[in-house]
Amino acid sequence: MRIATWNINSVRARIDRVVDFLERQNIDALALQEIKCKPAQFPTAPLEEAGYEVAAHGLNQWNGVAIISRIGLEDVRQEIPGLPQWGEPAVTEARLLSARVGGADGLTLTSMYVPNGREIDHPHYTYKLEWLAAVREHAAATLAADPQARAVLCGDFNVAPEDYDVWDMGFFAGKTHVTQPERDAFRAITETGFADLVRPLHPGEGVYTFWDYQQLRFPKRQGMKIDFLLGSPALQPLVSDAYVDRDERKGKGASDHAPVIVQFD
DNA sequence: ATGGTCGAATGTCGA
């Protein structure tokens, strides 16, 4: 089974890239973030033509997530308990979607787009920390209910957990994504037992998943590692390959994030 | 190439 996560930054603007990516990388299930459309606007036709099913969750033009699968898509859920809310009316955001893929021998795939946080003194930063805390509770509850659960929490976490996950810590002084509370919130999730499935195969610096459109960050190789696939303990020994597809960040019409791929055998 | 981003419910905001 080959699964991937990708912050697509508008699925409508890049649907051709998505279809090409699925086929080129032989992907069974893909978690998308920042689809930037409502489910009725989702370009499902070319995906169904390629043999995939789609589940999408989007309520506004910014956040919004989806799961695309050719190995089944069951038990689709749009929420987990305790996620804090943002905006008026009270529910205006769609940042999480989960589904069972691969049937009984498969896994529960959760696509999430963690709040950005904006600025350290902005209410959105507190919202982000509370959001991550709710994910931690969900991760802990999942493994408490079944220590052998097969589950992947993946997406754009908007946190760079280590200093070498950004190109220059000096640049990020006073900025979000690298603060200790954010890193503590990320670590609290991994301490439940869910682990970064890519890190063991690609330790160290320079393994980025995001490069800002501005300031030519990609050609300068000035990126951040903020997109993750966190796998439950039962899945960790099954990983046979994992990598970032940097090629998808190249050329005209690229998202500002590259997809991250994990293969289980 | 001496500057330099995108996308969307666009005329501005969020990332």
CSV table of C-alpha atoms (C1' of nucleotides) in Angstrom, one decimal:
chain,number,residue,atom,x,y,z
A,1,MET,CA,0.0,0.0,0.0
A,2,ARG,CA,1.3,3.4,-1.0
A,3,ILE,CA,-0.2,6.5,0.7
A,4,ALA,CA,0.6,10.2,0.5
A,5,THR,CA,-0.2,13.6,2.0
A,6,TRP,CA,-0.2,16.8,0.0
A,7,ASN,CA,-1.2,20.4,0.8
A,8,ILE,CA,-2.4,21.2,-2.6
A,9,ASN,CA,-3.3,24.9,-2.2
A,10,SER,CA,-6.4,24.7,-4.4
A,11,VAL,CA,-7.3,21.3,-5.9
A,12,ARG,CA,-9.2,23.0,-8.7
A,13,ALA,CA,-6.1,24.9,-9.8
A,14,ARG,CA,-4.0,21.7,-9.8
A,15,ILE,CA,-6.3,18.8,-10.6
A,16,ASP,CA,-4.2,17.7,-13.6
A,17,ARG,CA,-1.1,17.6,-11.3
A,18,VAL,CA,-3.0,15.5,-8.8
A,19,VAL,CA,-4.1,12.9,-11.4
A,20,ASP,CA,-0.6,12.8,-12.9
A,21,PHE,CA,1.0,12.4,-9.4
A,22,LEU,CA,-1.4,9.6,-8.4
A,23,GLU,CA,-0.5,7.6,-11.5
A,24,ARG,CA,3.2,8.4,-11.6
A,25,GLN,CA,3.8,7.5,-8.0
A,26,ASN,CA,1.3,4.6,-8.0
A,27,ILE,CA,-0.6,6.0,-5.0
A,28,ASP,CA,-3.4,4.0,-3.4
A,29,ALA,CA,-4.7,6.7,-1.0
A,30,LEU,CA,-4.0,10.5,-0.9
A,31,ALA,CA,-4.8,13.0,1.8
A,32,LEU,CA,-5.2,16.5,0.6
A,33,GLN,CA,-5.2,19.8,2.5
A,34,GLU,CA,-6.1,23.4,1.5
A,35,ILE,CA,-8.4,22.1,-1.2
A,36,LYS,CA,-9.9,25.7,-1.3
A,37,CYS,CA,-13.3,24.6,-2.4
A,38,LYS,CA,-16.6,23.1,-1.2
A,39,PRO,CA,-17.3,19.4,-1.8
A,40,ALA,CA,-19.7,20.3,-4.7
A,41,GLN,CA,-16.9,22.1,-6.4
A,42,PHE,CA,-14.4,19.3,-6.1
A,43,PRO,CA,-13.2,18.1,-9.5
A,44,THR,CA,-14.0,14.5,-9.0
A,45,ALA,CA,-14.6,13.4,-12.6
A,46,PRO,CA,-10.9,13.0,-13.7
A,47,LEU,CA,-10.2,11.1,-10.5
A,48,GLU,CA,-13.1,8.7,-10.9
A,49,GLU,CA,-12.0,8.2,-14.4
A,50,ALA,CA,-8.6,7.1,-13.0
A,51,GLY,CA,-10.3,4.7,-10.7
A,52,TYR,CA,-10.4,6.7,-7.4
A,53,GLU,CA,-13.2,7.6,-5.0
A,54,VAL,CA,-13.2,11.0,-3.3
A,55,ALA,CA,-14.4,12.3,0.1
A,56,ALA,CA,-14.1,16.0,0.6
A,57,HIS,CA,-14.8,18.4,3.5
A,58,GLY,CA,-14.8,22.1,2.9
A,59,LEU,CA,-16.8,25.0,4.3
A,60,ASN,CA,-14.9,28.1,3.1
A,61,GLN,CA,-12.4,29.2,0.5
A,62,TRP,CA,-9.3,28.6,2.7
A,63,ASN,CA,-9.0,25.4,4.6
A,64,GLY,CA,-10.6,22.2,3.5
A,65,VAL,CA,-9.4,18.6,3.2
A,66,ALA,CA,-10.0,15.5,1.2
A,67,ILE,CA,-9.1,11.8,0.9
A,68,ILE,CA,-8.8,10.2,-2.5
A,69,SER,CA,-8.6,6.4,-2.6
A,70,ARG,CA,-8.7,3.5,-5.0
A,71,ILE,CA,-8.7,0.9,-2.2
A,72,GLY,CA,-12.0,1.7,-0.6
A,73,LEU,CA,-13.2,4.7,1.4
A,74,GLU,CA,-15.3,3.7,4.4
A,75,ASP,CA,-16.5,5.1,7.7
A,76,VAL,CA,-15.8,8.7,6.6
A,77,ARG,CA,-15.8,11.2,9.5
A,78,GLN,CA,-15.4,15.0,9.5
A,79,GLU,CA,-14.6,15.6,13.1
A,80,ILE,CA,-12.9,14.3,16.2
A,81,PRO,CA,-14.0,15.1,19.7
A,82,GLY,CA,-12.8,18.3,21.3
A,83,LEU,CA,-11.6,20.3,18.2
A,84,PRO,CA,-11.9,24.0,19.1
A,85,GLN,CA,-13.9,26.2,16.8
A,86,TRP,CA,-12.9,29.4,15.0
A,87,GLY,CA,-14.9,32.2,13.3
A,88,GLU,CA,-18.5,33.3,13.0
A,89,PRO,CA,-20.8,31.6,12.6
A,90,ALA,CA,-19.3,29.1,15.1
A,91,VAL,CA,-18.5,26.4,12.6
A,92,THR,CA,-16.9,27.9,9.5
A,93,GLU,CA,-13.9,25.7,9.1
A,94,ALA,CA,-13.2,22.2,7.8
A,95,ARG,CA,-9.7,21.0,8.8
A,96,LEU,CA,-10.0,17.3,9.4
A,97,LEU,CA,-11.4,14.3,7.6
A,98,SER,CA,-10.8,10.6,8.3
A,99,ALA,CA,-11.7,7.4,6.5
A,100,ARG,CA,-10.9,3.7,6.4
A,101,VAL,CA,-8.9,2.8,3.3
A,102,GLY,CA,-7.8,-0.7,2.3
A,103,GLY,CA,-10.7,-2.5,4.1
A,104,ALA,CA,-10.1,-4.8,7.1
A,105,ASP,CA,-6.4,-5.1,6.4
A,106,GLY,CA,-6.0,-1.4,5.7
A,107,LEU,CA,-5.7,1.6,7.9
A,108,THR,CA,-7.6,4.6,9.2
A,109,LEU,CA,-6.3,7.7,7.3
A,110,THR,CA,-6.8,11.1,8.8
A,111,SER,CA,-6.1,14.2,6.7
A,112,MET,CA,-5.6,17.3,8.8
A,113,TYR,CA,-4.8,21.0,8.2
A,114,VAL,CA,-3.6,22.4,11.5
A,115,PRO,CA,-4.4,26.1,12.0
A,116,ASN,CA,-1.5,28.3,10.9
A,117,GLY,CA,-1.4,30.4,14.1
A,118,ARG,CA,-0.6,33.6,12.2
A,119,GLU,CA,1.4,35.5,14.9
A,120,ILE,CA,2.5,34.5,18.3
A,121,ASP,CA,0.3,37.2,20.0
A,122,HIS,CA,-2.7,36.4,17.8
A,123,PRO,CA,-5.7,34.5,19.1
A,124,HIS,CA,-5.2,32.1,16.2
A,125,TYR,CA,-2.0,30.9,17.8
A,126,THR,CA,-3.9,29.8,21.0
A,127,TYR,CA,-6.5,28.2,18.7
A,128,LYS,CA,-3.7,26.3,17.0
A,129,LEU,CA,-2.3,25.0,20.3
A,130,GLU,CA,-5.8,23.9,21.5
A,131,TRP,CA,-6.4,22.2,18.1
A,132,LEU,CA,-3.1,20.2,18.5
A,133,ALA,CA,-4.1,19.3,22.0
A,134,ALA,CA,-7.4,17.8,20.8
A,135,VAL,CA,-5.5,15.8,18.2
A,136,ARG,CA,-3.2,14.5,21.0
A,137,GLU,CA,-6.3,13.4,23.0
A,138,HIS,CA,-7.7,11.6,19.9
A,139,ALA,CA,-4.4,9.9,19.2
A,140,ALA,CA,-4.1,8.7,22.8
A,141,ALA,CA,-7.7,7.5,22.9
A,142,THR,CA,-7.2,5.6,19.6
A,143,LEU,CA,-4.3,3.6,21.0
A,144,ALA,CA,-5.9,3.2,24.4
A,145,ALA,CA,-8.9,1.6,22.7
A,146,ASP,CA,-6.7,-0.6,20.6
A,147,PRO,CA,-2.9,-0.7,21.0
A,148,GLN,CA,-2.7,-2.5,17.6
A,149,ALA,CA,-4.8,0.1,15.8
A,150,ARG,CA,-3.6,0.7,12.2
A,151,ALA,CA,-3.9,4.5,11.8
A,152,VAL,CA,-2.1,7.4,10.1
A,153,LEU,CA,-2.5,11.0,11.2
A,154,CYS,CA,-1.2,13.1,8.3
A,155,GLY,CA,-1.2,16.5,6.8
A,156,ASP,CA,0.1,20.0,7.2
A,157,PHE,CA,0.9,20.4,10.9
A,158,ASN,CA,2.2,24.0,10.5
A,159,VAL,CA,5.0,23.1,13.0
A,160,ALA,CA,8.7,22.5,12.4
A,161,PRO,CA,9.6,20.2,15.3
A,162,GLU,CA,13.4,20.5,15.1
A,163,ASP,CA,15.8,23.3,14.4
A,164,TYR,CA,17.0,21.6,11.3
A,165,ASP,CA,13.5,21.4,9.9
A,166,VAL,CA,13.9,25.1,8.8
A,167,TRP,CA,16.7,26.5,6.7
A,168,ASP,CA,17.6,29.2,9.2
A,169,MET,CA,16.4,29.5,12.8
A,170,GLY,CA,17.5,33.1,12.9
A,171,PHE,CA,14.9,34.0,10.3
A,172,PHE,CA,12.2,32.4,12.5
A,173,ALA,CA,13.0,34.3,15.7
A,174,GLY,CA,9.7,35.6,17.0
A,175,LYS,CA,7.7,33.7,14.4
A,176,THR,CA,5.2,30.8,14.6
A,177,HIS,CA,5.9,27.2,13.6
A,178,VAL,CA,9.1,26.9,15.6
A,179,THR,CA,8.1,28.1,19.1
A,180,GLN,CA,8.5,25.8,22.1
A,181,PRO,CA,4.7,25.6,22.8
A,182,GLU,CA,4.1,24.5,19.2
A,183,ARG,CA,6.9,21.9,19.4
A,184,ASP,CA,5.7,20.7,22.7
A,185,ALA,CA,2.2,20.2,21.3
A,186,PHE,CA,3.6,18.3,18.3
A,187,ARG,CA,5.8,16.1,20.6
A,188,ALA,CA,2.8,15.4,22.8
A,189,ILE,CA,1.2,13.8,19.8
A,190,THR,CA,4.2,11.7,18.9
A,191,GLU,CA,4.6,10.7,22.6
A,192,THR,CA,1.3,8.9,22.4
A,193,GLY,CA,3.0,6.4,20.1
A,194,PHE,CA,2.3,7.9,16.7
A,195,ALA,CA,5.7,8.4,15.0
A,196,ASP,CA,6.9,10.3,12.0
A,197,LEU,CA,7.2,7.6,9.3
A,198,VAL,CA,9.6,9.6,7.1
A,199,ARG,CA,12.2,10.7,9.6
A,200,PRO,CA,13.9,7.3,10.2
A,201,LEU,CA,14.6,7.1,6.5
A,202,HIS,CA,15.6,10.7,6.0
A,203,PRO,CA,17.1,12.1,9.2
A,204,GLY,CA,18.8,15.4,9.5
A,205,GLU,CA,18.5,18.7,7.7
A,206,GLY,CA,17.2,19.7,4.4
A,207,VAL,CA,14.3,17.3,4.1
A,208,TYR,CA,11.7,19.9,3.5
A,209,THR,CA,8.1,19.7,2.4
A,210,PHE,CA,7.2,23.4,2.0
A,211,TRP,CA,8.9,26.3,0.3
A,212,ASP,CA,7.3,29.8,0.4
A,213,TYR,CA,6.3,31.1,-3.0
A,214,GLN,CA,7.9,34.4,-2.0
A,215,GLN,CA,11.6,35.2,-2.1
A,216,LEU,CA,12.4,32.3,-4.5
A,217,ARG,CA,12.6,30.0,-1.5
A,218,PHE,CA,12.5,26.8,-3.5
A,219,PRO,CA,15.5,27.4,-5.9
A,220,LYS,CA,17.4,28.7,-2.8
A,221,ARG,CA,16.5,25.5,-1.0
A,222,GLN,CA,15.1,27.5,1.9
A,223,GLY,CA,12.2,25.3,3.0
A,224,MET,CA,10.5,23.9,6.1
A,225,LYS,CA,9.5,20.4,7.2
A,226,ILE,CA,5.9,20.9,8.3
A,227,ASP,CA,4.0,18.1,6.6
A,228,PHE,CA,3.9,14.7,8.3
A,229,LEU,CA,2.6,11.2,8.2
A,230,LEU,CA,2.4,10.0,11.8
A,231,GLY,CA,1.8,6.2,12.0
A,232,SER,CA,0.6,4.1,14.9
A,233,PRO,CA,3.0,1.6,16.4
A,234,ALA,CA,1.5,-1.3,14.5
A,235,LEU,CA,2.3,0.4,11.2
A,236,GLN,CA,5.8,1.6,11.9
A,237,PRO,CA,7.6,-1.7,11.2
A,238,LEU,CA,5.7,-2.1,7.9
A,239,VAL,CA,7.2,1.0,6.3
A,240,SER,CA,9.4,0.0,3.4
A,241,ASP,CA,9.9,3.4,1.8
A,242,ALA,CA,9.2,7.0,2.5
A,243,TYR,CA,10.2,10.2,0.8
A,244,VAL,CA,9.3,13.8,-0.3
A,245,ASP,CA,8.5,14.2,-4.0
A,246,ARG,CA,10.4,17.4,-4.5
A,247,ASP,CA,9.7,17.3,-8.3
A,248,GLU,CA,6.1,18.3,-7.6
A,249,ARG,CA,7.4,21.7,-6.3
A,250,LYS,CA,9.0,22.4,-9.6
A,251,GLY,CA,7.8,24.3,-12.6
A,252,LYS,CA,4.8,26.5,-13.3
A,253,GLY,CA,1.6,25.8,-11.4
A,254,ALA,CA,3.2,24.0,-8.4
A,255,SER,CA,1.7,24.0,-5.0
A,256,ASP,CA,3.9,25.6,-2.3
A,257,HIS,CA,4.1,22.2,-0.7
A,258,ALA,CA,5.5,18.9,-2.1
A,259,PRO,CA,3.7,15.6,-1.5
A,260,VAL,CA,5.1,13.1,1.1
A,261,ILE,CA,4.8,9.4,0.3
A,262,VAL,CA,4.9,6.3,2.5
A,263,GLN,CA,4.9,2.7,1.3
A,264,PHE,CA,3.8,-0.2,3.5
A,265,ASP,CA,4.7,-3.8,2.7
B,1,DA,C1',16.9,38.2,-13.0
B,2,DT,C1',19.9,43.5,-9.0
B,3,DG,C1',13.9,41.4,-8.4
B,4,DG,C1',11.3,38.1,-7.1
B,5,DT,C1',4.0,34.7,-4.8
B,6,DC,C1',-0.1,32.7,-5.0
B,7,DG,C1',-5.4,31.6,-4.8
B,8,DA,C1',-10.1,32.9,-3.8
B,9,DA,C1',-16.8,34.1,-2.0
B,10,DT,C1',-10.5,38.9,-5.2
B,11,DG,C1',-10.9,45.3,-5.1
B,12,DT,C1',-8.2,42.2,0.2
B,13,DC,C1',-7.0,38.6,3.0
B,14,DG,C1',-4.7,34.4,4.5
B,15,DA,C1',-0.9,31.6,3.8
